[in-house]
């Protein structure tokens, strides 16, 4: 499997995987999926090298989207993930590991002083264990409320 930065040729496949990501997640399926909005957002993030993909024999099987922003109170840069998704048939492969490793290195390249990743899809235990392999520590809990 090959890890690389995403490019514009990957947009359609990432959109397809994004739809699967949202359909699979009890949290995100409530919000729906807007492919046009996702496409525009991904174009911007891909141009800034904020999206990585893992491919197997030329076929994208997972992606990760990251951002870096200044903390409102200190101005220091903190990296965050927006999404990490690997197709079900590749979840026991190294795809997710490669993506988290990319994120960790990417955050350092962005001069972030910290990285914060969340898991709000309902599949927490394996995701947390994966992040902990790279030195991440659980520091809190996400609470959510849906509005109608």
PDB file of C-alpha atoms in Angstrom:
ATOM      1  CA  UNK A   1       0.000   0.000   0.000  1.00  0.00           C
ATOM      2  CA  UNK A   2       1.124   3.501  -0.793  1.00  0.00           C
ATOM      3  CA  UNK A   3       0.547   6.603   1.315  1.00  0.00           C
ATOM      4  CA  UNK A   4       0.614   9.946  -0.472  1.00  0.00           C
ATOM      5  CA  UNK A   5      -0.844  13.422  -0.472  1.00  0.00           C
ATOM      6  CA  UNK A   6      -4.152  13.544  -2.261  1.00  0.00           C
ATOM      7  CA  UNK A   7      -4.465  15.354  -5.577  1.00  0.00           C
ATOM      8  CA  UNK A   8      -7.362  16.560  -7.698  1.00  0.00           C
ATOM      9  CA  UNK A   9      -7.573  13.186  -9.448  1.00  0.00           C
ATOM     10  CA  UNK A  10      -8.607  11.676  -6.098  1.00  0.00           C
ATOM     11  CA  UNK A  11     -11.589  13.972  -5.549  1.00  0.00           C
ATOM     12  CA  UNK A  12     -14.295  11.656  -6.897  1.00  0.00           C
ATOM     13  CA  UNK A  13     -13.009   8.679  -4.898  1.00  0.00           C
ATOM     14  CA  UNK A  14     -12.688  10.701  -1.683  1.00  0.00           C
ATOM     15  CA  UNK A  15     -16.247  11.962  -2.208  1.00  0.00           C
ATOM     16  CA  UNK A  16     -17.413   8.363  -2.571  1.00  0.00           C
ATOM     17  CA  UNK A  17     -15.539   7.329   0.577  1.00  0.00           C
ATOM     18  CA  UNK A  18     -16.842  10.413   2.383  1.00  0.00           C
ATOM     19  CA  UNK A  19     -20.387   9.339   1.598  1.00  0.00           C
ATOM     20  CA  UNK A  20     -19.606   5.866   3.004  1.00  0.00           C
ATOM     21  CA  UNK A  21     -18.011   7.472   6.090  1.00  0.00           C
ATOM     22  CA  UNK A  22     -21.138   9.503   6.796  1.00  0.00           C
ATOM     23  CA  UNK A  23     -23.530   6.632   6.056  1.00  0.00           C
ATOM     24  CA  UNK A  24     -21.619   4.347   8.426  1.00  0.00           C
ATOM     25  CA  UNK A  25     -21.432   6.807  11.312  1.00  0.00           C
ATOM     26  CA  UNK A  26     -24.453   7.117  13.607  1.00  0.00           C
ATOM     27  CA  UNK A  27     -23.283  10.661  14.348  1.00  0.00           C
ATOM     28  CA  UNK A  28     -22.717  11.940  10.816  1.00  0.00           C
ATOM     29  CA  UNK A  29     -25.535  10.162   8.992  1.00  0.00           C
ATOM     30  CA  UNK A  30     -27.941  12.529  10.800  1.00  0.00           C
ATOM     31  CA  UNK A  31     -26.313  15.478   9.032  1.00  0.00           C
ATOM     32  CA  UNK A  32     -26.482  14.032   5.535  1.00  0.00           C
ATOM     33  CA  UNK A  33     -23.839  14.404   2.866  1.00  0.00           C
ATOM     34  CA  UNK A  34     -23.571  17.294   0.421  1.00  0.00           C
ATOM     35  CA  UNK A  35     -21.204  16.155  -2.365  1.00  0.00           C
ATOM     36  CA  UNK A  36     -20.976  19.613  -3.966  1.00  0.00           C
ATOM     37  CA  UNK A  37     -19.968  21.254  -0.689  1.00  0.00           C
ATOM     38  CA  UNK A  38     -17.565  18.401   0.097  1.00  0.00           C
ATOM     39  CA  UNK A  39     -16.016  18.702  -3.365  1.00  0.00           C
ATOM     40  CA  UNK A  40     -15.367  22.448  -2.973  1.00  0.00           C
ATOM     41  CA  UNK A  41     -13.981  22.014   0.540  1.00  0.00           C
ATOM     42  CA  UNK A  42     -11.724  19.155  -0.517  1.00  0.00           C
ATOM     43  CA  UNK A  43     -10.365  21.140  -3.482  1.00  0.00           C
ATOM     44  CA  UNK A  44      -9.187  23.821  -1.071  1.00  0.00           C
ATOM     45  CA  UNK A  45      -7.744  21.371   1.454  1.00  0.00           C
ATOM     46  CA  UNK A  46      -6.002  19.271  -1.205  1.00  0.00           C
ATOM     47  CA  UNK A  47      -4.364  22.403  -2.609  1.00  0.00           C
ATOM     48  CA  UNK A  48      -2.970  23.058   0.886  1.00  0.00           C
ATOM     49  CA  UNK A  49      -1.691  19.449   1.267  1.00  0.00           C
ATOM     50  CA  UNK A  50      -4.153  18.809   4.105  1.00  0.00           C
ATOM     51  CA  UNK A  51      -5.463  15.506   2.719  1.00  0.00           C
ATOM     52  CA  UNK A  52      -3.667  12.184   2.495  1.00  0.00           C
ATOM     53  CA  UNK A  53      -4.769   8.940   0.885  1.00  0.00           C
ATOM     54  CA  UNK A  54      -3.687   5.326   1.041  1.00  0.00           C
ATOM     55  CA  UNK A  55      -3.983   3.349  -2.142  1.00  0.00           C
ATOM     56  CA  UNK A  56      -3.669  -0.335  -2.902  1.00  0.00           C
ATOM     57  CA  UNK A  57      -2.764  -1.211  -6.495  1.00  0.00           C
ATOM     58  CA  UNK A  58      -3.744   2.322  -7.550  1.00  0.00           C
ATOM     59  CA  UNK A  59      -7.142   2.252  -5.793  1.00  0.00           C
ATOM     60  CA  UNK A  60      -7.727   4.664  -2.881  1.00  0.00           C
ATOM     61  CA  UNK A  61      -8.846   2.684   0.194  1.00  0.00           C
ATOM     62  CA  UNK A  62      -8.637   5.390   2.854  1.00  0.00           C
ATOM     63  CA  UNK A  63      -8.128   9.075   3.503  1.00  0.00           C
ATOM     64  CA  UNK A  64      -7.407  11.564   6.260  1.00  0.00           C
ATOM     65  CA  UNK A  65      -8.205  15.268   6.322  1.00  0.00           C
ATOM     66  CA  UNK A  66      -6.277  17.561   8.669  1.00  0.00           C
ATOM     67  CA  UNK A  67      -6.212  21.237   9.560  1.00  0.00           C
ATOM     68  CA  UNK A  68      -3.975  23.447  11.647  1.00  0.00           C
ATOM     69  CA  UNK A  69      -5.210  26.581  13.364  1.00  0.00           C
ATOM     70  CA  UNK A  70      -4.221  29.015  16.066  1.00  0.00           C
ATOM     71  CA  UNK A  71      -5.686  28.572  19.498  1.00  0.00           C
ATOM     72  CA  UNK A  72      -7.891  31.501  20.292  1.00  0.00           C
ATOM     73  CA  UNK A  73      -6.239  32.210  23.646  1.00  0.00           C
ATOM     74  CA  UNK A  74      -2.552  31.787  22.869  1.00  0.00           C
ATOM     75  CA  UNK A  75      -2.023  31.984  19.145  1.00  0.00           C
ATOM     76  CA  UNK A  76      -0.085  28.708  19.093  1.00  0.00           C
ATOM     77  CA  UNK A  77      -0.775  26.307  16.252  1.00  0.00           C
ATOM     78  CA  UNK A  78      -2.695  23.111  16.952  1.00  0.00           C
ATOM     79  CA  UNK A  79      -3.340  20.412  14.362  1.00  0.00           C
ATOM     80  CA  UNK A  80      -6.675  18.588  14.226  1.00  0.00           C
ATOM     81  CA  UNK A  81      -8.240  15.880  12.136  1.00  0.00           C
ATOM     82  CA  UNK A  82     -11.477  16.449  10.271  1.00  0.00           C
ATOM     83  CA  UNK A  83     -11.869  12.871   9.104  1.00  0.00           C
ATOM     84  CA  UNK A  84     -10.089   9.547   9.033  1.00  0.00           C
ATOM     85  CA  UNK A  85     -11.716   6.775   7.037  1.00  0.00           C
ATOM     86  CA  UNK A  86     -10.584   3.397   5.766  1.00  0.00           C
ATOM     87  CA  UNK A  87     -12.868   1.050   3.865  1.00  0.00           C
ATOM     88  CA  UNK A  88     -14.067  -1.903   5.973  1.00  0.00           C
ATOM     89  CA  UNK A  89     -12.076  -4.494   4.018  1.00  0.00           C
ATOM     90  CA  UNK A  90      -8.810  -2.627   4.760  1.00  0.00           C
ATOM     91  CA  UNK A  91      -9.347  -1.942   8.465  1.00  0.00           C
ATOM     92  CA  UNK A  92      -7.079  -4.780   9.511  1.00  0.00           C
ATOM     93  CA  UNK A  93      -4.332  -3.556   7.158  1.00  0.00           C
ATOM     94  CA  UNK A  94      -1.768  -0.819   7.747  1.00  0.00           C
ATOM     95  CA  UNK A  95      -3.896   1.837   6.005  1.00  0.00           C
ATOM     96  CA  UNK A  96      -5.132   3.627   9.141  1.00  0.00           C
ATOM     97  CA  UNK A  97      -1.702   3.348  10.752  1.00  0.00           C
ATOM     98  CA  UNK A  98      -0.097   4.983   7.725  1.00  0.00           C
ATOM     99  CA  UNK A  99      -2.642   7.808   7.787  1.00  0.00           C
ATOM    100  CA  UNK A 100      -2.135   8.552  11.491  1.00  0.00           C
ATOM    101  CA  UNK A 101       1.622   8.470  10.962  1.00  0.00           C
ATOM    102  CA  UNK A 102       1.182  10.950   8.074  1.00  0.00           C
ATOM    103  CA  UNK A 103      -0.907  13.211  10.296  1.00  0.00           C
ATOM    104  CA  UNK A 104       1.688  13.126  13.081  1.00  0.00           C
ATOM    105  CA  UNK A 105       4.491  14.118  10.699  1.00  0.00           C
ATOM    106  CA  UNK A 106       2.283  16.641   8.896  1.00  0.00           C
ATOM    107  CA  UNK A 107       1.436  18.381  12.186  1.00  0.00           C
ATOM    108  CA  UNK A 108       5.132  18.780  12.974  1.00  0.00           C
ATOM    109  CA  UNK A 109       5.808  20.128   9.466  1.00  0.00           C
ATOM    110  CA  UNK A 110       3.043  22.698  10.031  1.00  0.00           C
ATOM    111  CA  UNK A 111       4.867  23.805  13.191  1.00  0.00           C
ATOM    112  CA  UNK A 112       1.979  22.793  15.415  1.00  0.00           C
ATOM    113  CA  UNK A 113       2.851  22.615  19.106  1.00  0.00           C
ATOM    114  CA  UNK A 114       0.129  20.019  19.699  1.00  0.00           C
ATOM    115  CA  UNK A 115      -2.326  17.815  17.887  1.00  0.00           C
ATOM    116  CA  UNK A 116      -5.866  17.008  18.926  1.00  0.00           C
ATOM    117  CA  UNK A 117      -7.883  14.267  17.308  1.00  0.00           C
ATOM    118  CA  UNK A 118     -11.394  13.256  18.131  1.00  0.00           C
ATOM    119  CA  UNK A 119     -13.506  10.246  17.463  1.00  0.00           C
ATOM    120  CA  UNK A 120     -17.180  10.986  17.125  1.00  0.00           C
ATOM    121  CA  UNK A 121     -18.291   8.171  14.864  1.00  0.00           C
ATOM    122  CA  UNK A 122     -19.037   5.686  17.618  1.00  0.00           C
ATOM    123  CA  UNK A 123     -16.064   3.390  16.865  1.00  0.00           C
ATOM    124  CA  UNK A 124     -13.841   4.767  19.596  1.00  0.00           C
ATOM    125  CA  UNK A 125     -11.842   1.934  21.156  1.00  0.00           C
ATOM    126  CA  UNK A 126      -9.810   0.886  18.107  1.00  0.00           C
ATOM    127  CA  UNK A 127      -9.309   4.469  16.968  1.00  0.00           C
ATOM    128  CA  UNK A 128      -8.085   5.574  20.386  1.00  0.00           C
ATOM    129  CA  UNK A 129      -5.696   2.610  20.573  1.00  0.00           C
ATOM    130  CA  UNK A 130      -4.311   3.556  17.160  1.00  0.00           C
ATOM    131  CA  UNK A 131      -3.685   7.166  18.170  1.00  0.00           C
ATOM    132  CA  UNK A 132      -2.123   6.039  21.450  1.00  0.00           C
ATOM    133  CA  UNK A 133       0.431   4.023  19.438  1.00  0.00           C
ATOM    134  CA  UNK A 134       1.734   7.406  18.247  1.00  0.00           C
ATOM    135  CA  UNK A 135       1.881   9.014  21.688  1.00  0.00           C
ATOM    136  CA  UNK A 136      -1.556  10.588  21.772  1.00  0.00           C
ATOM    137  CA  UNK A 137      -3.330  10.526  25.135  1.00  0.00           C
ATOM    138  CA  UNK A 138      -7.003  10.719  26.006  1.00  0.00           C
ATOM    139  CA  UNK A 139      -7.571  14.134  27.538  1.00  0.00           C
ATOM    140  CA  UNK A 140     -11.317  14.589  27.588  1.00  0.00           C
ATOM    141  CA  UNK A 141     -14.713  13.633  26.323  1.00  0.00           C
ATOM    142  CA  UNK A 142     -16.793  14.914  23.446  1.00  0.00           C
ATOM    143  CA  UNK A 143     -20.376  15.801  24.241  1.00  0.00           C
ATOM    144  CA  UNK A 144     -22.911  16.449  21.523  1.00  0.00           C
ATOM    145  CA  UNK A 145     -26.438  17.715  21.096  1.00  0.00           C
ATOM    146  CA  UNK A 146     -28.553  17.637  17.944  1.00  0.00           C
ATOM    147  CA  UNK A 147     -30.879  20.506  17.069  1.00  0.00           C
ATOM    148  CA  UNK A 148     -33.937  20.098  14.917  1.00  0.00           C
TER     149      UNK A 148
END
